Tab-separated table of C-alpha atoms and ligand atoms in Angstrom:
chain	number	residue	atom	x	y	z
A	29	MET	CA	-45.644	10.739	88.791
A	30	SER	CA	-41.327	11.100	88.253
A	31	GLU	CA	-40.372	14.698	86.881
A	32	ARG	CA	-40.046	15.544	83.535
A	33	ALA	CA	-36.291	15.966	82.242
A	34	THR	CA	-35.714	18.653	80.215
A	35	TRP	CA	-32.788	18.983	78.192
A	36	ALA	CA	-29.511	20.570	79.057
A	37	THR	CA	-29.349	22.543	76.438
A	38	ARG	CA	-30.830	23.330	73.651
A	39	VAL	CA	-28.578	22.790	71.314
A	40	GLY	CA	-29.774	19.490	73.487
A	41	PHE	CA	-32.763	19.063	71.613
A	42	LEU	CA	-31.116	19.495	67.925
A	43	VAL	CA	-29.014	17.387	68.271
A	44	ALA	CA	-31.490	14.727	69.709
A	45	ALA	CA	-34.739	15.357	67.311
A	46	ILE	CA	-31.843	15.637	64.468
A	47	GLY	CA	-30.952	12.207	65.827
A	48	SER	CA	-34.339	11.034	65.727
A	49	ALA	CA	-35.269	12.555	62.107
A	50	VAL	CA	-31.624	11.392	60.383
A	51	GLY	CA	-31.144	7.492	60.228
A	52	LEU	CA	-31.744	4.365	58.003
A	53	GLY	CA	-34.607	6.899	56.691
A	54	ASN	CA	-32.034	9.323	55.162
A	55	ILE	CA	-29.062	6.334	54.435
A	56	TRP	CA	-30.479	3.378	53.622
A	57	GLN	CA	-34.733	4.004	52.886
A	58	PHE	CA	-34.494	6.956	50.715
A	59	PRO	CA	-31.948	5.721	48.012
A	60	PHE	CA	-34.039	2.647	47.788
A	61	LYS	CA	-37.218	4.534	47.602
A	62	THR	CA	-35.691	6.541	45.274
A	63	ALA	CA	-34.301	3.648	42.922
A	64	SER	CA	-37.591	1.614	43.389
A	65	ASN	CA	-39.527	4.739	42.180
A	66	GLY	CA	-37.647	6.273	38.720
A	67	GLY	CA	-34.623	8.250	40.539
A	68	ALA	CA	-34.768	12.164	39.543
A	69	VAL	CA	-38.249	12.224	39.217
A	70	PHE	CA	-38.844	10.853	43.489
A	71	LEU	CA	-36.144	12.955	44.500
A	72	VAL	CA	-38.318	15.604	43.749
A	73	VAL	CA	-41.313	14.892	44.638
A	74	TYR	CA	-39.755	14.223	48.319
A	75	LEU	CA	-38.150	17.193	48.468
A	76	VAL	CA	-41.581	19.648	47.148
A	77	ALA	CA	-43.060	16.837	49.704
A	78	VAL	CA	-40.554	18.003	52.583
A	79	VAL	CA	-40.873	21.855	52.708
A	80	GLY	CA	-44.841	21.582	51.170
A	81	ILE	CA	-45.860	19.451	53.942
A	82	GLY	CA	-42.904	18.039	56.293
A	83	LEU	CA	-42.321	20.997	57.684
A	84	PRO	CA	-45.138	22.357	58.524
A	85	ALA	CA	-46.483	18.962	59.117
A	86	LEU	CA	-42.667	18.889	62.142
A	87	LEU	CA	-44.355	22.211	63.371
A	88	ALA	CA	-48.062	21.554	64.433
A	89	GLU	CA	-46.156	18.617	66.315
A	90	PHE	CA	-43.425	21.310	68.390
A	91	VAL	CA	-46.905	22.568	69.140
A	92	VAL	CA	-48.277	19.928	70.758
A	93	GLY	CA	-45.407	19.123	72.464
A	94	ARG	CA	-44.000	22.028	74.076
A	95	LYS	CA	-48.270	23.469	74.975
A	96	THR	CA	-48.643	20.848	76.450
A	97	LYS	CA	-45.579	19.316	78.282
A	98	ALA	CA	-46.652	15.928	78.950
A	99	ASN	CA	-45.701	12.340	76.283
A	100	ALA	CA	-48.017	12.218	73.265
A	101	VAL	CA	-51.256	11.082	74.879
A	102	ASP	CA	-52.042	12.859	77.606
A	103	ALA	CA	-50.894	15.993	75.134
A	104	PHE	CA	-53.989	15.566	73.979
A	105	ARG	CA	-55.963	15.443	77.561
A	106	LYS	CA	-54.158	18.307	78.363
A	107	LEU	CA	-55.384	20.439	75.711
A	108	GLY	CA	-59.064	19.557	76.488
A	109	HIS	CA	-59.732	17.379	74.166
A	110	PRO	CA	-59.246	13.842	75.382
A	111	ARG	CA	-60.528	11.965	72.274
A	112	TRP	CA	-57.652	12.989	69.783
A	113	ARG	CA	-55.201	11.646	72.261
A	114	VAL	CA	-55.776	8.519	69.888
A	115	ILE	CA	-53.512	10.391	67.597
A	116	GLY	CA	-50.690	9.672	70.304
A	117	ALA	CA	-51.766	6.030	70.132
A	118	PHE	CA	-51.661	5.386	66.939
A	119	GLY	CA	-48.362	6.878	66.269
A	120	ALA	CA	-46.483	4.839	69.289
A	121	PHE	CA	-48.279	1.888	67.324
A	122	ILE	CA	-46.522	2.822	63.977
A	123	GLY	CA	-44.126	3.688	65.861
A	124	PHE	CA	-43.550	0.206	67.117
A	125	TRP	CA	-44.684	-1.169	63.642
A	126	ILE	CA	-41.095	0.489	61.695
A	127	VAL	CA	-39.429	0.156	64.766
A	128	SER	CA	-39.842	-3.543	64.467
A	129	TYR	CA	-37.789	-3.969	60.658
A	130	TYR	CA	-35.541	-1.278	61.314
A	131	SER	CA	-33.899	-3.142	63.583
A	132	VAL	CA	-33.485	-5.701	61.468
A	133	VAL	CA	-32.075	-3.103	58.592
A	134	GLY	CA	-29.919	-1.731	61.620
A	135	GLY	CA	-28.673	-5.345	62.921
A	136	TRP	CA	-27.325	-5.674	58.483
A	137	VAL	CA	-26.023	-2.236	59.129
A	138	GLY	CA	-24.228	-4.072	62.313
A	139	ARG	CA	-23.190	-6.998	60.189
A	140	TYR	CA	-21.518	-5.001	57.526
A	141	PHE	CA	-19.729	-3.566	60.242
A	142	ILE	CA	-18.342	-6.637	61.684
A	143	GLY	CA	-18.056	-7.163	57.533
A	144	SER	CA	-15.567	-4.555	57.784
A	145	VAL	CA	-13.126	-5.197	60.475
A	146	THR	CA	-12.910	-9.316	59.091
A	147	GLY	CA	-12.707	-8.163	55.697
A	148	GLY	CA	-15.768	-10.395	55.229
A	149	TYR	CA	-17.654	-8.647	51.633
A	150	PHE	CA	-14.416	-7.825	50.229
A	151	ASP	CA	-14.241	-10.745	48.172
A	152	ALA	CA	-17.666	-10.711	46.769
A	153	PRO	CA	-19.201	-7.198	47.668
A	154	GLY	CA	-22.195	-8.262	45.455
A	155	GLN	CA	-23.282	-11.933	46.902
A	156	TYR	CA	-22.517	-10.773	51.065
A	157	PHE	CA	-26.450	-8.738	50.912
A	158	GLY	CA	-27.903	-11.613	49.911
A	159	ALA	CA	-26.218	-14.128	52.614
A	160	ILE	CA	-26.565	-12.112	55.465
A	161	ALA	CA	-30.105	-10.128	55.144
A	162	THR	CA	-31.986	-12.744	56.378
A	163	GLY	CA	-32.641	-16.242	58.523
A	164	PRO	CA	-31.194	-16.896	61.648
A	165	GLU	CA	-27.995	-14.514	61.257
A	166	ALA	CA	-30.461	-11.652	60.911
A	167	ILE	CA	-32.224	-12.231	63.756
A	168	LEU	CA	-29.011	-12.581	66.358
A	169	PHE	CA	-28.034	-9.033	64.308
A	170	HIS	CA	-31.812	-7.726	65.006
A	171	GLY	CA	-31.646	-8.848	69.058
A	172	LEU	CA	-28.363	-6.958	68.845
A	173	PHE	CA	-29.447	-3.913	67.530
A	174	MET	CA	-32.748	-4.423	70.243
A	175	THR	CA	-29.888	-4.034	72.682
A	176	ALA	CA	-28.597	-1.842	72.539
A	177	THR	CA	-31.199	0.243	71.790
A	178	VAL	CA	-32.281	-0.162	75.246
A	179	THR	CA	-29.199	-0.700	76.600
A	180	VAL	CA	-28.856	3.613	75.887
A	181	VAL	CA	-32.985	4.256	76.845
A	182	ALA	CA	-32.576	2.462	80.428
A	183	LEU	CA	-29.700	5.210	81.531
A	184	GLY	CA	-32.177	7.832	80.969
A	185	VAL	CA	-32.648	11.209	78.818
A	186	ASN	CA	-30.188	13.589	79.021
A	187	SER	CA	-27.242	10.720	79.507
A	188	GLY	CA	-27.646	8.280	77.377
A	189	ILE	CA	-29.200	9.749	74.369
A	190	GLU	CA	-27.494	13.863	74.159
A	191	ARG	CA	-23.826	11.748	74.352
A	192	ALA	CA	-24.852	9.696	71.754
A	193	THR	CA	-26.635	11.496	69.378
A	194	LYS	CA	-23.907	14.795	69.747
A	195	VAL	CA	-21.077	12.792	67.895
A	196	MET	CA	-23.019	11.245	65.442
A	197	VAL	CA	-24.817	14.059	62.935
A	198	PRO	CA	-20.838	15.449	62.464
A	199	GLY	CA	-19.659	12.646	61.795
A	200	ILE	CA	-22.141	11.273	59.237
A	201	VAL	CA	-21.759	14.791	57.517
A	202	VAL	CA	-18.185	14.434	56.845
A	203	MET	CA	-18.339	11.047	55.839
A	204	MET	CA	-20.577	11.053	53.340
A	205	LEU	CA	-18.968	13.983	51.796
A	206	GLY	CA	-15.456	12.658	51.345
A	207	LEU	CA	-17.294	9.391	49.848
A	208	ALA	CA	-19.328	11.756	47.699
A	209	VAL	CA	-15.981	12.992	46.710
A	210	TRP	CA	-14.465	10.113	46.009
A	211	ALA	CA	-17.495	8.773	43.669
A	212	ALA	CA	-17.285	11.623	41.678
A	213	THR	CA	-13.816	10.512	40.419
A	214	GLN	CA	-15.071	7.326	39.476
A	215	SER	CA	-15.520	6.261	35.837
A	216	GLY	CA	-18.986	6.176	35.370
A	217	ALA	CA	-20.307	7.812	38.098
A	218	ALA	CA	-21.948	10.656	35.522
A	219	ALA	CA	-24.820	8.193	34.558
A	220	GLY	CA	-25.364	8.056	38.199
A	221	TYR	CA	-25.988	11.883	38.811
A	222	SER	CA	-27.671	11.522	36.224
A	223	TYR	CA	-30.318	8.578	37.293
A	224	PHE	CA	-30.696	10.256	40.236
A	225	LEU	CA	-30.547	14.403	39.629
A	226	ASN	CA	-32.124	14.488	36.021
A	227	PRO	CA	-35.847	14.230	36.107
A	228	ASP	CA	-38.127	12.441	33.681
A	229	PHE	CA	-41.397	13.729	34.326
A	230	SER	CA	-42.868	12.042	31.760
A	231	THR	CA	-43.043	9.314	33.860
A	232	LEU	CA	-44.449	10.510	36.577
A	233	LEU	CA	-47.794	10.257	35.960
A	234	ALA	CA	-48.274	6.743	35.363
A	235	ASN	CA	-46.356	5.708	38.181
A	236	ALA	CA	-47.876	8.490	40.592
A	237	GLY	CA	-49.883	5.997	42.773
A	238	ASP	CA	-46.083	3.927	43.959
A	239	VAL	CA	-44.155	7.613	43.277
A	240	VAL	CA	-46.254	10.254	45.327
A	241	PRO	CA	-46.652	7.920	48.213
A	242	PHE	CA	-43.580	6.678	48.686
A	243	ALA	CA	-41.995	10.371	48.145
A	244	VAL	CA	-44.690	11.681	50.383
A	245	GLY	CA	-44.275	8.633	53.314
A	246	GLN	CA	-40.045	8.900	53.103
A	247	ALA	CA	-41.062	12.794	54.192
A	248	PHE	CA	-42.810	11.383	57.322
A	249	PHE	CA	-40.386	8.358	57.915
A	250	THR	CA	-37.228	10.705	57.584
A	251	LEU	CA	-38.498	13.208	59.880
A	252	SER	CA	-40.089	10.706	62.227
A	253	LEU	CA	-43.347	12.219	61.592
A	254	GLY	CA	-46.651	10.637	62.737
A	255	MET	CA	-44.652	8.957	64.914
A	256	ALA	CA	-45.861	10.811	68.278
A	257	ILE	CA	-42.194	10.406	68.671
A	258	MET	CA	-41.190	15.047	67.990
A	259	ILE	CA	-44.393	15.601	70.516
A	260	THR	CA	-42.365	14.225	72.565
A	261	TYR	CA	-39.866	15.277	72.207
A	262	SER	CA	-40.902	18.690	72.626
A	263	SER	CA	-42.159	18.334	75.615
A	264	TYR	CA	-38.884	19.295	76.642
A	265	VAL	CA	-38.392	22.168	75.208
A	266	GLY	CA	-38.275	25.705	76.300
A	267	GLU	CA	-40.767	28.932	75.339
A	268	ASP	CA	-37.712	30.678	74.482
A	269	THR	CA	-36.752	28.772	71.843
A	270	SER	CA	-38.002	29.632	68.151
A	271	LEU	CA	-39.136	26.119	66.604
A	272	PHE	CA	-39.588	27.806	62.786
A	273	VAL	CA	-35.204	27.932	63.439
A	274	ASP	CA	-35.211	24.678	64.986
A	275	GLY	CA	-37.762	23.082	62.878
A	276	GLY	CA	-35.740	24.759	59.322
A	277	VAL	CA	-32.242	23.488	60.732
A	278	ILE	CA	-33.955	19.779	61.610
A	279	VAL	CA	-35.356	19.948	57.926
A	280	VAL	CA	-32.281	21.025	56.094
A	281	MET	CA	-29.418	18.742	57.545
A	282	ASN	CA	-32.088	16.355	57.331
A	283	THR	CA	-32.346	16.292	54.039
A	284	LEU	CA	-28.908	17.064	53.204
A	285	ILE	CA	-27.788	13.717	54.494
A	286	GLY	CA	-30.334	11.974	52.702
A	287	VAL	CA	-29.538	14.368	49.271
A	288	LEU	CA	-25.159	13.273	50.024
A	289	ALA	CA	-26.352	9.182	50.141
A	290	GLY	CA	-27.855	9.463	46.743
A	291	LEU	CA	-24.980	11.419	45.388
A	292	VAL	CA	-22.333	8.374	46.674
A	293	VAL	CA	-25.043	5.734	46.137
A	294	PHE	CA	-25.668	6.011	42.072
A	295	PRO	CA	-22.129	7.156	41.018
A	296	VAL	CA	-20.950	3.658	43.052
A	297	LEU	CA	-23.801	2.834	41.636
A	298	PHE	CA	-22.880	2.750	37.604
A	299	ALA	CA	-19.571	2.374	37.937
A	300	ASN	CA	-19.391	-0.432	39.156
A	301	GLY	CA	-22.276	-1.938	35.878
A	302	ILE	CA	-25.250	-2.409	38.803
A	303	ASP	CA	-28.615	-1.203	37.409
A	304	PRO	CA	-30.687	0.127	40.012
A	305	ASN	CA	-34.258	-1.192	39.646
A	306	THR	CA	-32.033	-4.024	40.287
A	307	THR	CA	-31.121	-3.474	43.601
A	308	LYS	CA	-34.012	-1.737	45.895
A	309	ALA	CA	-33.153	-2.356	49.348
A	310	GLU	CA	-29.597	-3.980	49.148
A	311	ALA	CA	-28.613	-0.216	46.805
A	312	ILE	CA	-26.953	0.931	50.185
A	313	PHE	CA	-25.273	-2.016	50.970
A	314	VAL	CA	-23.970	-3.229	48.116
A	315	ALA	CA	-22.808	0.718	46.604
A	316	MET	CA	-20.832	0.867	49.835
A	317	ALA	CA	-19.351	-2.730	49.897
A	318	ASN	CA	-18.355	-2.377	46.610
A	319	ALA	CA	-16.844	1.184	47.653
A	320	PHE	CA	-15.007	-0.349	50.048
A	321	SER	CA	-13.195	-3.126	47.844
A	322	GLN	CA	-11.747	-0.748	45.900
A	323	VAL	CA	-10.804	2.041	47.720
A	324	PRO	CA	-7.068	2.169	49.380
A	325	GLY	CA	-8.175	2.034	53.067
A	326	GLY	CA	-11.334	-0.106	52.889
A	327	ARG	CA	-11.552	-1.764	55.439
A	328	LEU	CA	-10.715	1.302	58.105
A	329	LEU	CA	-13.418	3.522	56.293
A	330	GLY	CA	-15.859	0.273	56.265
A	331	MET	CA	-15.712	0.817	59.614
A	332	VAL	CA	-16.087	3.656	60.383
A	333	PHE	CA	-18.916	4.283	57.858
A	334	PHE	CA	-20.701	1.328	59.009
A	335	GLY	CA	-19.982	1.976	62.253
A	336	VAL	CA	-21.625	5.587	61.974
A	337	VAL	CA	-24.796	4.830	60.474
A	338	LEU	CA	-25.058	2.195	63.067
A	339	ILE	CA	-25.279	5.199	65.495
A	340	ALA	CA	-27.385	6.913	63.290
A	341	ALA	CA	-30.133	4.177	63.432
A	342	LEU	CA	-29.570	3.394	67.564
A	343	SER	CA	-30.426	7.291	68.050
A	344	SER	CA	-33.569	6.820	65.637
A	345	ALA	CA	-34.744	3.383	67.600
A	346	ILE	CA	-34.184	5.154	70.811
A	347	SER	CA	-36.383	8.009	69.987
A	348	LEU	CA	-39.472	5.726	69.705
A	349	MET	CA	-38.225	3.716	72.979
A	350	GLU	CA	-38.400	7.185	74.641
A	351	VAL	CA	-41.954	7.757	73.098
A	352	VAL	CA	-43.058	4.923	75.022
A	353	VAL	CA	-41.161	5.096	78.070
A	354	SER	CA	-41.781	8.230	78.660
A	355	TYR	CA	-45.596	7.472	78.822
A	356	ALA	CA	-45.228	4.843	80.737
A	357	THR	CA	-42.755	6.666	83.263
A	358	ASP	CA	-45.188	8.974	83.267
A	359	HIS	CA	-47.922	6.570	84.708
A	360	SER	CA	-46.476	3.752	85.969
A	361	THR	CA	-44.019	3.444	89.053
A	362	VAL	CA	-42.470	0.666	86.714
A	363	SER	CA	-38.542	1.862	86.568
A	364	ARG	CA	-37.008	3.393	83.186
A	365	PRO	CA	-34.974	0.123	82.615
A	366	ARG	CA	-37.358	-2.228	82.962
A	367	LEU	CA	-39.766	-0.230	80.694
A	368	ALA	CA	-37.073	-0.707	78.365
A	369	VAL	CA	-36.656	-4.052	78.205
A	370	LEU	CA	-39.795	-5.126	78.252
A	371	THR	CA	-40.368	-2.567	74.903
A	372	GLY	CA	-36.920	-3.493	73.580
A	373	THR	CA	-38.542	-7.749	73.582
A	374	VAL	CA	-42.150	-6.279	72.377
A	375	LEU	CA	-40.356	-5.012	69.376
A	376	PHE	CA	-38.110	-7.703	69.152
A	377	VAL	CA	-40.569	-10.172	68.693
A	378	MET	CA	-43.041	-7.739	66.156
A	379	GLY	CA	-39.740	-7.775	64.168
A	380	LEU	CA	-38.916	-11.455	63.508
A	381	PRO	CA	-40.501	-12.294	60.128
A	382	SER	CA	-39.181	-9.012	58.785
A	383	ALA	CA	-35.661	-10.674	60.094
A	384	TRP	CA	-37.212	-14.249	58.372
A	385	ASP	CA	-37.754	-13.220	55.150
A	386	THR	CA	-37.431	-9.572	53.499
A	387	ALA	CA	-41.032	-10.166	51.841
A	388	TRP	CA	-42.699	-9.560	55.255
A	389	LEU	CA	-39.716	-6.253	55.628
A	390	GLY	CA	-41.777	-5.039	52.395
A	391	TRP	CA	-45.350	-5.538	53.345
A	392	PHE	CA	-44.369	-3.667	56.987
A	393	ASP	CA	-42.411	-0.677	55.275
A	394	THR	CA	-45.159	-0.484	52.578
A	395	LEU	CA	-48.121	-0.375	54.587
A	396	ALA	CA	-46.190	2.301	57.212
A	397	TYR	CA	-45.309	4.144	54.003
A	398	LYS	CA	-48.803	4.390	51.968
A	399	LEU	CA	-51.492	3.720	54.612
A	400	PHE	CA	-50.202	4.247	58.404
A	401	LEU	CA	-47.788	7.489	57.925
A	402	PRO	CA	-50.324	9.671	55.688
A	403	LEU	CA	-53.082	8.775	57.786
A	404	SER	CA	-51.827	9.279	61.414
A	405	VAL	CA	-49.725	12.945	59.819
A	406	LEU	CA	-53.664	13.699	58.575
A	407	LEU	CA	-55.492	13.699	61.656
A	408	LEU	CA	-52.355	15.750	64.070
A	409	LEU	CA	-52.768	18.118	61.208
A	410	LEU	CA	-56.755	17.870	61.281
A	411	PHE	CA	-56.134	18.488	64.647
A	412	VAL	CA	-53.941	21.364	64.911
A	413	GLY	CA	-55.071	23.144	62.138
A	414	TRP	CA	-58.983	23.173	62.719
A	415	VAL	CA	-59.158	22.821	66.115
A	416	LEU	CA	-55.922	24.180	68.535
A	417	ALA	CA	-56.018	26.962	65.503
A	418	ASP	CA	-55.130	29.938	66.832
A	419	GLU	CA	-54.224	28.485	70.189
A	420	ALA	CA	-51.684	26.934	68.342
A	421	VAL	CA	-50.629	29.788	66.230
A	422	GLU	CA	-49.678	31.217	69.166
A	423	GLN	CA	-48.083	28.784	71.045
A	424	LEU	CA	-45.830	27.935	67.657
A	425	LEU	CA	-44.730	32.158	68.053
A	426	LEU	CA	-43.601	31.544	71.641
A	427	GLY	CA	-39.731	32.639	71.131
A	428	SER	CA	-39.508	33.570	67.801
A	429	ASP	CA	-39.973	37.104	66.251
A	430	THR	CA	-41.350	36.385	62.810
A	431	GLY	CA	-44.888	37.312	63.643
A	432	TRP	CA	-46.506	37.107	60.165
A	433	LEU	CA	-45.477	32.761	59.792
A	434	GLY	CA	-48.174	32.193	62.021
A	435	PRO	CA	-50.826	32.553	59.984
A	436	VAL	CA	-49.124	31.667	56.816
A	437	TRP	CA	-48.821	28.241	58.338
A	438	LEU	CA	-52.322	27.834	60.186
A	439	TRP	CA	-53.749	28.158	56.467
A	440	THR	CA	-51.083	26.671	54.930
A	441	VAL	CA	-52.126	23.674	57.314
A	442	ARG	CA	-55.677	23.552	56.976
A	443	THR	CA	-55.712	23.965	53.407
A	444	VAL	CA	-53.353	22.962	50.939
A	445	VAL	CA	-51.164	20.605	53.289
A	446	VAL	CA	-54.424	18.336	54.653
A	447	LEU	CA	-56.015	18.678	50.438
A	448	ALA	CA	-52.050	17.420	49.651
A	449	VAL	CA	-52.308	14.892	52.249
A	450	VAL	CA	-55.435	13.165	51.900
A	451	ALA	CA	-54.751	13.121	48.336
A	452	THR	CA	-51.443	11.005	48.767
A	453	LEU	CA	-53.653	8.700	50.880
A	454	ALA	CA	-55.855	7.975	48.141
A	455	LEU	CA	-52.986	7.349	45.843
A	456	GLY	CA	-51.768	5.405	48.513
A	457	LEU	CA	-54.939	3.180	48.864
A	458	GLU	CA	-55.694	2.592	44.987
A	459	THR	CA	-52.624	0.739	44.559
A	460	LEU	CA	-52.504	-1.378	48.513
A	461	LEU	CA	-55.676	-2.603	47.213
A	462	LEU	CA	-55.421	-2.845	43.466
A	463	GLY	CA	-52.117	-4.185	43.564
A	464	GLY	CA	-52.937	-6.474	46.654
A	465	ASP	CA	-49.921	-5.597	48.514
A	466	ILE	CA	-51.993	-5.663	51.664
A	467	VAL	CA	-52.877	-8.767	51.716
A	468	PRO	CA	-49.508	-9.940	54.223
A	469	PRO	CA	-47.275	-12.205	52.142
A	470	VAL	CA	-47.924	-16.072	54.104
B	3	PFF	N1	-36.782	9.752	61.478
B	3	PFF	C1	-35.830	7.907	61.281
B	3	PFF	C2	-35.135	7.854	60.517
B	3	PFF	O1	-34.772	8.478	59.240
B	3	PFF	O2	-34.325	6.929	60.185
B	3	PFF	C3	-37.055	7.424	61.211
B	3	PFF	C4	-37.335	6.348	62.211
B	3	PFF	C5	-38.163	5.146	62.510
B	3	PFF	C6	-37.636	7.436	63.491
B	3	PFF	C7	-38.561	5.260	63.056
B	3	PFF	C8	-38.213	6.762	64.675
B	3	PFF	C9	-38.836	5.995	64.288
B	3	PFF	F1	-39.279	5.157	65.598
């Protein structure tokens, strides 16, 4: 067994956890899912889900990780509940499932980065996406993205991940703020704000089977929950750290970046006469390409923007690979670089269908949101709330001076949060089965 690393500094953990949380989930998925699910209604349900379900669940993962100081599978054995290690294994499976197509989207970002350098998308920003999103070129860039991920993981936890993520988080916030201010000056932007910020609740009931599972799934996806990631990351955290404070910081930063992405994408789409309902997965790409083709210095801005998003995507993909490599290095003598290459190869092969045809990407994505993520989080909540129970509260309160929050958290997790996730799962399953989305697009 190799010696376990710890974060060089407390900020190191925070930055890495934010690095895992902030990624394509905020910048690509969030505008995409908002556009596909009615705009502002989705935003409201998502915000409620982040605070009401995401944060308590994040704390639950932190408790398991910090208490055991083990990888996400062995953690449950160490706690004396070996059967529950299925949560860790299921989480790692979901991580694989998601990163396989996440890497394809990461490849698109890489392609847009190069498109910014060469000016490739500047003449016809609306058409570029269709030209690069699928087929051999998408496979090539998916492979390049995976290679970059493997390289960072092979370098090790402190040197690789901390260094890469420290520059990224402030970079994204600054870029997004600047773009949001610019977007506000565009004529026609007002309709974008209205679409994004002014909810029409009358549509919620009719579309609840999509809006609720996708919004709750978005909260999980974007906080890297249900994938054993936050368990693994918090296993490196010291007991003098307040998990409430760190959890709160992560949730706030993460949500801020998603909402900022929306404040850029929707005004730009409307200003260019593009109906968000028709854009879906390409929303962010089409909006940004349009923006950069109009602003002075657009090429440079495009390079910076897609460059920053690329780092954000990488730091998230890295976090998943870290889960797998952490488990494997605890159990074998195979070297970290080799394990990273092996994991990357499996992920690359799994992602091939999604790179070939976006119908596959949609299938992987829908199943992750509506079935796998809620199921995985539900199991964890049941375990932490009902099996660990008081032990969990005790662990949660180490390093914190807000003791009264412990029981509040426990009872919320046990009741309201569990019920909300069960309801979400039921809604999602219903539409999955009735709509036939569960069948792969062969
Ligand atoms: N939280 C990441 C994001 O919002 O982009 C998503 C993510 C997915 C991270 C899969 C890690 C992962 F393995």
